Short mmCIF file of C-alpha atoms in Angstrom, two decimals:
data_model
loop_
_atom_site.label_atom_id
_atom_site.label_comp_id
_atom_site.label_asym_id
_atom_site.label_seq_id
_atom_site.Cartn_x
_atom_site.Cartn_y
_atom_site.Cartn_z
CA UNK A 139 28.79 -8.98 -25.86
CA UNK A 140 29.31 -11.23 -22.84
CA UNK A 141 29.03 -8.24 -20.48
CA UNK A 142 25.84 -7.00 -22.11
CA UNK A 143 24.34 -10.46 -21.66
CA UNK A 144 25.38 -10.59 -18.02
CA UNK A 145 23.84 -7.17 -17.41
CA UNK A 146 20.57 -8.24 -18.99
CA UNK A 147 20.57 -11.43 -16.93
CA UNK A 148 21.04 -9.37 -13.80
CA UNK A 149 18.01 -7.25 -14.65
CA UNK A 150 15.97 -10.42 -15.26
CA UNK A 151 17.15 -11.95 -11.99
CA UNK A 152 15.94 -8.86 -10.15
CA UNK A 153 12.43 -9.61 -11.45
CA UNK A 154 10.12 -7.82 -13.84
CA UNK A 155 10.31 -7.70 -17.60
CA UNK A 156 13.78 -8.04 -19.10
CA UNK A 157 14.50 -4.89 -20.99
CA UNK A 158 17.07 -4.20 -23.63
CA UNK A 159 17.45 -7.69 -25.01
CA UNK A 160 15.19 -9.18 -27.57
CA UNK A 161 14.34 -9.92 -31.14
CA UNK A 162 11.69 -8.47 -33.43
CA UNK A 163 8.96 -10.74 -34.87
CA UNK A 164 10.17 -13.31 -37.40
CA UNK A 165 7.04 -13.11 -39.58
CA UNK A 166 4.40 -10.56 -40.46
CA UNK A 167 1.60 -12.89 -39.34
CA UNK A 168 0.91 -12.47 -35.62
CA UNK A 169 1.35 -15.60 -33.55
CA UNK A 170 -1.66 -17.67 -32.54
CA UNK A 171 -1.58 -18.39 -28.77
CA UNK A 172 -3.84 -21.43 -29.10
CA UNK A 173 -1.54 -23.07 -31.64
CA UNK A 174 1.38 -22.02 -29.45
CA UNK A 175 -0.03 -23.82 -26.45
CA UNK A 176 -0.48 -26.99 -28.51
CA UNK A 177 3.18 -26.79 -29.57
CA UNK A 178 4.36 -26.25 -25.98
CA UNK A 179 2.60 -29.33 -24.60
CA UNK A 180 3.44 -31.63 -27.54
CA UNK A 181 6.26 -34.03 -26.66
CA UNK A 182 7.59 -34.19 -30.20
CA UNK A 183 7.00 -30.68 -31.53
CA UNK A 184 7.87 -28.22 -28.78
CA UNK A 185 9.30 -30.73 -26.32
CA UNK A 186 9.09 -27.91 -23.73
CA UNK A 187 7.64 -29.96 -20.87
CA UNK A 188 10.38 -32.57 -21.09
CA UNK A 189 12.51 -30.01 -19.21
CA UNK A 190 10.06 -27.31 -18.00
CA UNK A 191 6.94 -27.58 -15.89
CA UNK A 192 3.90 -25.35 -15.89
CA UNK A 193 0.13 -25.09 -15.41
CA UNK A 194 -0.78 -27.77 -17.96
CA UNK A 195 -3.07 -30.17 -16.08
CA UNK A 196 -3.40 -32.55 -19.03
CA UNK A 197 0.35 -33.23 -19.08
CA UNK A 198 0.99 -35.70 -16.27
CA UNK A 199 4.76 -35.98 -16.55
CA UNK A 200 6.70 -32.72 -16.67
CA UNK A 201 10.38 -31.96 -16.34
CA UNK A 202 12.40 -30.16 -13.67
CA UNK A 203 15.63 -29.42 -15.54
CA UNK A 204 14.54 -25.88 -16.27
CA UNK A 205 12.44 -23.15 -14.62
CA UNK A 206 8.65 -23.42 -14.51
CA UNK A 207 6.89 -21.65 -17.33
CA UNK A 208 4.31 -20.30 -14.87
CA UNK A 209 4.33 -16.52 -15.05
CA UNK A 210 7.00 -16.47 -17.77
CA UNK A 211 5.00 -13.83 -19.65
CA UNK A 212 5.39 -11.51 -16.66
CA UNK A 213 9.11 -12.10 -16.43
CA UNK A 214 9.97 -11.69 -20.11
CA UNK A 215 8.42 -9.60 -22.85
CA UNK A 216 7.68 -10.99 -26.33
CA UNK A 217 11.01 -9.85 -27.79
CA UNK A 218 12.97 -11.44 -24.95
CA UNK A 219 10.95 -14.66 -25.18
CA UNK A 220 11.57 -14.78 -28.94
CA UNK A 221 15.33 -14.36 -28.54
CA UNK A 222 15.45 -17.19 -26.00
CA UNK A 223 13.41 -19.50 -28.19
CA UNK A 224 15.29 -18.77 -31.39
CA UNK A 225 18.73 -19.34 -29.84
CA UNK A 226 19.10 -19.28 -26.08
CA UNK A 227 22.88 -19.58 -26.47
CA UNK A 228 22.86 -15.89 -27.32
CA UNK A 229 21.73 -15.16 -23.76
CA UNK A 230 23.73 -17.89 -22.01
CA UNK A 231 26.40 -19.76 -23.99
CA UNK A 232 26.18 -22.71 -21.56
CA UNK A 233 22.41 -23.10 -21.68
CA UNK A 234 20.94 -26.58 -22.18
CA UNK A 235 17.91 -25.08 -23.92
CA UNK A 236 17.94 -26.27 -27.54
CA UNK A 237 18.16 -23.57 -30.22
CA UNK A 238 14.63 -23.73 -31.63
CA UNK A 239 15.21 -21.66 -34.73
CA UNK A 240 18.92 -21.80 -35.45
CA UNK A 241 21.01 -24.43 -37.18
CA UNK A 242 24.34 -22.73 -36.44
CA UNK A 243 27.17 -24.55 -34.66
CA UNK A 244 25.42 -27.87 -34.28
CA UNK A 245 27.23 -31.20 -34.39
CA UNK A 246 26.24 -34.59 -35.86
CA UNK A 247 22.63 -33.61 -36.45
CA UNK A 248 20.69 -36.71 -37.59
CA UNK A 249 19.99 -36.97 -41.32
CA UNK A 250 16.28 -36.50 -40.76
CA UNK A 251 16.83 -33.18 -38.98
CA UNK A 252 19.91 -31.79 -40.71
CA UNK A 253 19.67 -28.15 -41.81
CA UNK A 254 16.20 -27.80 -40.31
CA UNK A 255 15.34 -25.77 -37.22
CA UNK A 256 13.27 -27.43 -34.46
CA UNK A 257 10.40 -24.97 -35.02
CA UNK A 258 9.52 -22.87 -38.07
CA UNK A 259 9.42 -19.07 -37.86
CA UNK A 260 5.64 -19.10 -37.61
CA UNK A 261 5.69 -21.77 -34.91
CA UNK A 262 8.11 -19.58 -32.93
CA UNK A 263 5.65 -16.68 -33.24
CA UNK A 264 2.81 -18.96 -32.05
CA UNK A 265 4.80 -20.07 -28.99
CA UNK A 266 5.87 -16.49 -28.19
CA UNK A 267 2.23 -15.36 -28.44
CA UNK A 268 1.17 -18.11 -26.05
CA UNK A 269 3.97 -17.65 -23.51
CA UNK A 270 3.28 -13.90 -23.43
CA UNK A 271 -0.21 -14.71 -22.13
CA UNK A 272 1.24 -16.68 -19.20
CA UNK A 273 1.39 -13.73 -16.83
CA UNK A 274 -0.39 -15.28 -13.85
CA UNK A 275 1.23 -17.04 -10.94
CA UNK A 276 -0.91 -19.22 -8.65
CA UNK A 277 -1.02 -17.99 -5.04
CA UNK B 31 6.99 -42.69 -0.50
CA UNK B 32 8.36 -46.09 0.46
CA UNK B 33 10.50 -45.88 -2.68
CA UNK B 34 11.70 -42.43 -1.75
CA UNK B 35 12.68 -43.61 1.72
CA UNK B 36 14.48 -46.65 0.32
CA UNK B 37 16.32 -44.48 -2.20
CA UNK B 38 17.34 -42.09 0.57
CA UNK B 39 18.66 -44.97 2.64
CA UNK B 40 20.64 -46.21 -0.33
CA UNK B 41 22.01 -42.72 -0.96
CA UNK B 42 22.85 -42.31 2.76
CA UNK B 43 24.65 -45.68 2.80
CA UNK B 44 26.65 -44.77 -0.27
CA UNK B 45 27.56 -41.33 1.05
CA UNK B 46 28.65 -42.83 4.36
CA UNK B 47 31.26 -44.74 2.38
CA UNK B 48 32.52 -41.42 1.00
CA UNK B 49 31.41 -42.21 -2.55
CA UNK B 50 28.47 -40.25 -3.88
CA UNK B 51 28.22 -42.20 -7.12
CA UNK B 52 25.02 -44.14 -7.64
CA UNK B 53 24.08 -46.86 -10.06
CA UNK B 54 20.89 -46.50 -12.11
CA UNK B 55 19.29 -48.90 -9.64
CA UNK B 56 19.09 -46.10 -7.06
CA UNK B 57 16.81 -44.11 -9.39
CA UNK B 58 14.29 -46.89 -10.06
CA UNK B 59 10.92 -47.64 -8.50
CA UNK B 60 10.86 -50.19 -5.64
CA UNK B 61 9.04 -52.59 -7.97
CA UNK B 62 11.75 -52.49 -10.63
CA UNK B 63 14.48 -52.78 -8.00
CA UNK B 64 12.74 -55.83 -6.55
CA UNK B 65 12.51 -57.36 -10.03
CA UNK B 66 16.24 -56.92 -10.54
CA UNK B 67 17.17 -58.24 -7.11
CA UNK B 68 15.20 -61.49 -7.45
CA UNK B 69 16.83 -63.92 -9.89
CA UNK B 70 13.49 -65.68 -10.33
CA UNK B 71 11.83 -62.39 -11.39
CA UNK B 72 14.73 -60.76 -13.26
CA UNK B 73 14.05 -61.29 -17.00
CA UNK B 74 17.77 -60.86 -17.68
CA UNK B 75 18.37 -64.24 -16.06
CA UNK B 76 16.86 -65.89 -19.15
CA UNK B 77 19.76 -64.42 -21.13
CA UNK B 78 22.20 -65.72 -18.52
CA UNK B 79 20.72 -69.23 -18.86
CA UNK B 80 20.77 -69.06 -22.65
CA UNK B 81 24.35 -67.81 -22.51
CA UNK B 82 25.32 -70.75 -20.30
CA UNK B 83 23.89 -73.09 -22.91
CA UNK B 84 25.69 -71.33 -25.78
CA UNK B 85 28.95 -71.39 -23.78
CA UNK B 86 28.91 -75.18 -24.08
CA UNK B 87 27.71 -75.30 -27.70
CA UNK B 88 30.18 -75.76 -30.55
CA UNK B 89 30.28 -73.09 -33.24
CA UNK B 90 31.85 -72.79 -36.67
CA UNK B 91 34.10 -75.10 -38.69
CA UNK B 92 36.42 -75.66 -35.70
CA UNK B 93 33.77 -77.58 -33.79
CA UNK B 94 34.95 -75.78 -30.67
CA UNK B 95 32.79 -74.34 -27.91
CA UNK B 96 33.70 -71.47 -25.59
CA UNK B 97 33.99 -74.04 -22.82
CA UNK B 98 36.35 -76.11 -25.00
CA UNK B 99 39.03 -73.46 -24.52
CA UNK B 100 37.90 -71.49 -21.46
CA UNK B 101 36.48 -74.29 -19.33
CA UNK B 102 34.22 -73.41 -16.42
CA UNK B 103 33.12 -69.80 -16.87
CA UNK B 104 32.42 -69.47 -13.14
CA UNK B 105 36.17 -69.63 -12.66
CA UNK B 106 37.74 -68.41 -15.88
CA UNK B 107 35.35 -65.52 -16.62
CA UNK B 108 35.07 -64.23 -13.06
CA UNK B 109 36.20 -60.58 -13.09
CA UNK B 110 36.72 -60.45 -16.86
CA UNK B 111 33.80 -58.11 -17.60
CA UNK B 112 35.05 -55.87 -14.77
CA UNK B 113 38.21 -55.14 -16.82
CA UNK B 114 36.65 -54.45 -20.23
CA UNK B 115 37.06 -52.70 -22.66
CA UNK B 116 40.62 -54.02 -22.99
CA UNK B 117 43.49 -53.72 -25.43
CA UNK B 118 43.67 -56.36 -28.15
CA UNK B 119 47.22 -56.99 -29.36
CA UNK B 120 46.33 -58.55 -32.69
CA UNK B 121 44.09 -55.71 -33.88
CA UNK B 122 46.09 -53.08 -31.97
CA UNK B 123 42.85 -51.56 -30.71
CA UNK B 124 40.51 -51.34 -27.75
CA UNK B 125 37.77 -53.99 -27.80
CA UNK B 126 34.72 -54.43 -25.64
CA UNK B 127 33.32 -57.76 -24.46
CA UNK B 128 30.98 -57.96 -27.44
CA UNK B 129 33.84 -57.50 -29.87
CA UNK B 130 35.92 -60.03 -27.91
CA UNK B 131 33.23 -62.71 -28.29
CA UNK B 132 33.14 -62.11 -32.03
CA UNK B 133 36.95 -62.12 -32.26
CA UNK B 134 36.94 -65.50 -30.52
CA UNK B 135 34.38 -66.73 -33.02
CA UNK B 136 36.35 -65.61 -36.08
CA UNK B 137 39.87 -66.36 -34.78
CA UNK B 138 39.38 -69.54 -32.80
CA UNK B 139 36.05 -71.09 -33.69
CA UNK B 140 36.18 -70.38 -37.42
CA UNK B 141 32.62 -69.07 -37.15
CA UNK B 142 30.94 -65.97 -38.55
CA UNK B 143 30.71 -62.99 -36.20
CA UNK B 144 27.25 -62.49 -34.73
CA UNK B 145 25.47 -59.27 -35.78
CA UNK B 146 25.03 -56.41 -33.28
CA UNK B 147 22.27 -57.04 -30.72
CA UNK B 148 21.83 -60.63 -31.90
CA UNK B 149 20.10 -62.46 -29.02
CA UNK B 150 22.92 -65.06 -29.00
CA UNK B 151 25.57 -62.36 -28.71
CA UNK B 152 23.62 -60.65 -25.92
CA UNK B 153 23.13 -64.00 -24.15
CA UNK B 154 26.86 -64.76 -24.23
CA UNK B 155 27.92 -61.30 -23.08
CA UNK B 156 25.24 -61.32 -20.35
CA UNK B 157 26.41 -64.75 -19.19
CA UNK B 158 30.05 -63.60 -19.15
CA UNK B 159 29.13 -60.30 -17.47
CA UNK B 160 27.13 -62.17 -14.85
CA UNK B 161 30.26 -64.05 -13.76
CA UNK B 162 31.50 -60.68 -12.43
CA UNK B 163 28.30 -59.73 -10.61
CA UNK B 164 29.17 -58.31 -7.20
CA UNK B 165 32.74 -57.50 -8.23
CA UNK B 166 34.20 -54.02 -8.53
CA UNK B 167 34.74 -52.42 -11.92
CA UNK B 168 38.49 -52.35 -12.45
CA UNK B 169 39.34 -50.76 -15.83
CA UNK B 170 42.31 -52.00 -17.82
CA UNK B 171 45.21 -49.60 -17.05
CA UNK B 172 47.05 -50.46 -20.31
CA UNK B 173 48.66 -47.16 -21.47
CA UNK B 174 47.92 -48.11 -25.08
CA UNK B 175 44.25 -47.46 -24.27
CA UNK B 176 44.96 -43.78 -23.59
CA UNK B 177 43.71 -42.49 -26.99
CA UNK B 178 40.37 -44.25 -26.40
CA UNK B 179 40.14 -42.89 -22.85
CA UNK B 180 40.69 -39.35 -24.14
CA UNK B 181 38.28 -39.72 -27.04
CA UNK B 182 35.61 -41.11 -24.69
CA UNK B 183 36.05 -38.27 -22.21
CA UNK B 184 35.82 -35.73 -25.02
CA UNK B 185 32.74 -37.31 -26.61
CA UNK B 186 30.98 -37.39 -23.24
CA UNK B 187 31.19 -33.60 -23.15
CA UNK B 188 30.50 -32.96 -26.83
CA UNK B 189 27.14 -31.45 -27.67
CA UNK B 190 25.37 -33.33 -30.43
CA UNK B 191 22.18 -33.35 -32.45
CA UNK B 192 19.49 -30.86 -33.32
CA UNK B 193 18.67 -30.55 -29.60
CA UNK B 194 22.36 -29.88 -28.87
CA UNK B 195 22.95 -31.98 -25.74
CA UNK B 196 26.09 -33.68 -24.47
CA UNK B 197 26.00 -36.77 -22.25
CA UNK B 198 27.39 -34.59 -19.43
CA UNK B 199 24.57 -32.03 -19.77
CA UNK B 200 22.16 -34.63 -18.40
CA UNK B 201 24.19 -37.30 -16.59
CA UNK B 202 26.72 -35.02 -14.85
CA UNK B 203 24.90 -31.71 -14.53
CA UNK B 204 21.27 -32.80 -14.11
CA UNK B 205 21.37 -36.33 -12.66
CA UNK B 206 18.55 -36.87 -10.20
CA UNK B 207 16.33 -34.32 -11.95
CA UNK B 208 13.47 -35.44 -14.17
CA UNK B 209 13.07 -35.50 -17.92
CA UNK B 210 9.30 -35.53 -18.40
CA UNK B 211 8.92 -37.27 -15.06
CA UNK B 212 11.71 -39.82 -15.61
CA UNK B 213 14.66 -39.54 -13.22
CA UNK B 214 17.98 -38.99 -14.99
CA UNK B 215 20.57 -41.46 -13.68
CA UNK B 216 24.24 -40.60 -13.22
CA UNK B 217 25.30 -42.63 -16.24
CA UNK B 218 27.18 -45.38 -14.44
CA UNK B 219 27.00 -48.41 -16.69
CA UNK B 220 27.21 -51.08 -14.01
CA UNK B 221 24.64 -53.60 -15.23
CA UNK B 222 25.05 -54.16 -18.97
CA UNK B 223 23.77 -55.94 -20.94
CA UNK B 224 20.47 -54.87 -19.36
CA UNK B 225 16.88 -56.01 -19.62
CA UNK B 226 15.10 -52.76 -20.41
CA UNK B 227 11.36 -52.72 -19.75
CA UNK B 228 10.87 -50.12 -22.51
CA UNK B 229 12.52 -52.50 -25.01
CA UNK B 230 10.96 -55.63 -23.59
CA UNK B 231 14.30 -57.25 -24.36
CA UNK B 232 17.99 -57.37 -23.53
CA UNK B 233 20.23 -54.71 -25.00
CA UNK B 234 23.84 -53.61 -24.96
CA UNK B 235 25.32 -50.35 -23.69
CA UNK B 236 25.82 -49.36 -27.33
CA UNK B 237 22.10 -49.77 -27.97
CA UNK B 238 21.49 -47.47 -25.00
CA UNK B 239 23.96 -44.92 -26.43
CA UNK B 240 22.09 -45.03 -29.73
CA UNK B 241 18.78 -44.40 -27.94
CA UNK B 242 20.17 -41.29 -26.26
CA UNK B 243 21.73 -40.02 -29.49
CA UNK B 244 18.49 -40.47 -31.43
CA UNK B 245 16.71 -38.77 -28.52
CA UNK B 246 18.75 -35.61 -29.01
CA UNK B 247 18.26 -35.99 -32.79
CA UNK B 248 21.90 -36.81 -33.48
CA UNK B 249 23.31 -39.25 -36.02
CA UNK B 250 24.17 -42.26 -33.86
CA UNK B 251 27.64 -43.81 -34.13
CA UNK B 252 27.75 -47.30 -35.62
CA UNK B 253 27.75 -50.45 -33.49
CA UNK B 254 31.34 -51.43 -32.77
CA UNK B 255 32.67 -48.00 -33.78
CA UNK B 256 35.81 -46.56 -32.24
CA UNK B 257 33.66 -43.81 -30.71
CA UNK B 258 31.37 -46.23 -28.88
CA UNK B 259 34.26 -48.34 -27.56
CA UNK B 260 35.89 -45.09 -26.37
CA UNK B 261 32.68 -44.03 -24.58
CA UNK B 262 32.42 -47.48 -22.99
CA UNK B 263 36.00 -47.20 -21.72
CA UNK B 264 35.40 -43.68 -20.38
CA UNK B 265 32.27 -44.91 -18.57
CA UNK B 266 34.24 -47.84 -17.11
CA UNK B 267 36.80 -45.35 -15.75
CA UNK B 268 33.99 -43.19 -14.43
CA UNK B 269 32.41 -46.16 -12.63
CA UNK B 270 35.71 -47.69 -11.45
CA UNK B 271 35.23 -49.32 -8.06
CA UNK B 272 31.45 -49.54 -8.41
CA UNK B 273 29.78 -52.95 -8.27
CA UNK B 274 28.76 -54.93 -11.36
CA UNK B 275 25.05 -55.82 -11.43
CA UNK B 276 24.69 -57.74 -14.72
CA UNK B 277 21.98 -58.43 -15.64
CA UNK B 278 20.41 -55.15 -14.48
CA UNK B 279 16.76 -54.31 -15.12
CA UNK B 280 16.05 -50.75 -16.25
CA UNK B 281 12.77 -48.90 -16.93
#
């Protein structure tokens, strides 16, 4: 398992779409990119820009703990994006990216959040649909 | 820019001494640093003044004040905060300065303990901490503290909450980077209790722990819990030799 992950990471690092690693859609309703964008920029729903940056001019303060989301749709296909959102630990066990749709192996989760994923299955689909549109990189 | 240059100078000065550890002060804006450095502008000095008053005030059935036993804090409390948390014989446990003040109240003053984050408790601990300002953190080497040291070190690296972060994930691995634009400090607790601008009040290190835990959507440990004392002791070890700044100002 570890070796497969490492191989996939190597392909990603070389650029282009990561092949061979991904997850099929979680729902039968296609994701809505517009709703996905709203989730990505919201500080309490997606929380993405606490760590990531990207072309979101209305968000003044963005993070630099994680790679920019610019062009992420060119680097990863929808299935690969979905896998990383649902539980990035499956790609890199040491990742700091929160598992957005998994409640496995968590510790001392606050009462308000216990047993609940960060995003619902449909919200994951919305975010995947939006990120997949982010194929452009500014010159 | 000016702030960046000043921060670089501070970093350069620290690195020249062979120690790359930085206090949270190094990550603040020039304005906030100036506020901390000027006793007339530092809001934490109000807590120091209030603590000085409470030091002299009698409490409880005993009619004793802190000064009644400990005398002039400038002499008797100098360096005390630098050595806490410490081992308490009677309770056979590690105690922090906050717990020590309450133990003094219940054991010697025959007074009720003050609740967590009570302004009087913060004033007294800030006043006592201030007596060590400028001194080096020198953790208590008592071997009986070992279980707390180990628990603290383990907790620091334990992932917690729905967002699944450990203290180390940010303060060891990503210090200096930015969480939504805010620089992440190295987690050296050199200035507690602090005046935090976000709180608009004084607060203890345990309050700060609780903020971080709620931030990662974890169930915070209770005030005064074994876990928090252990984390405090681990952080004291981690910052050993660094200079006490109480009362620090933080954003």
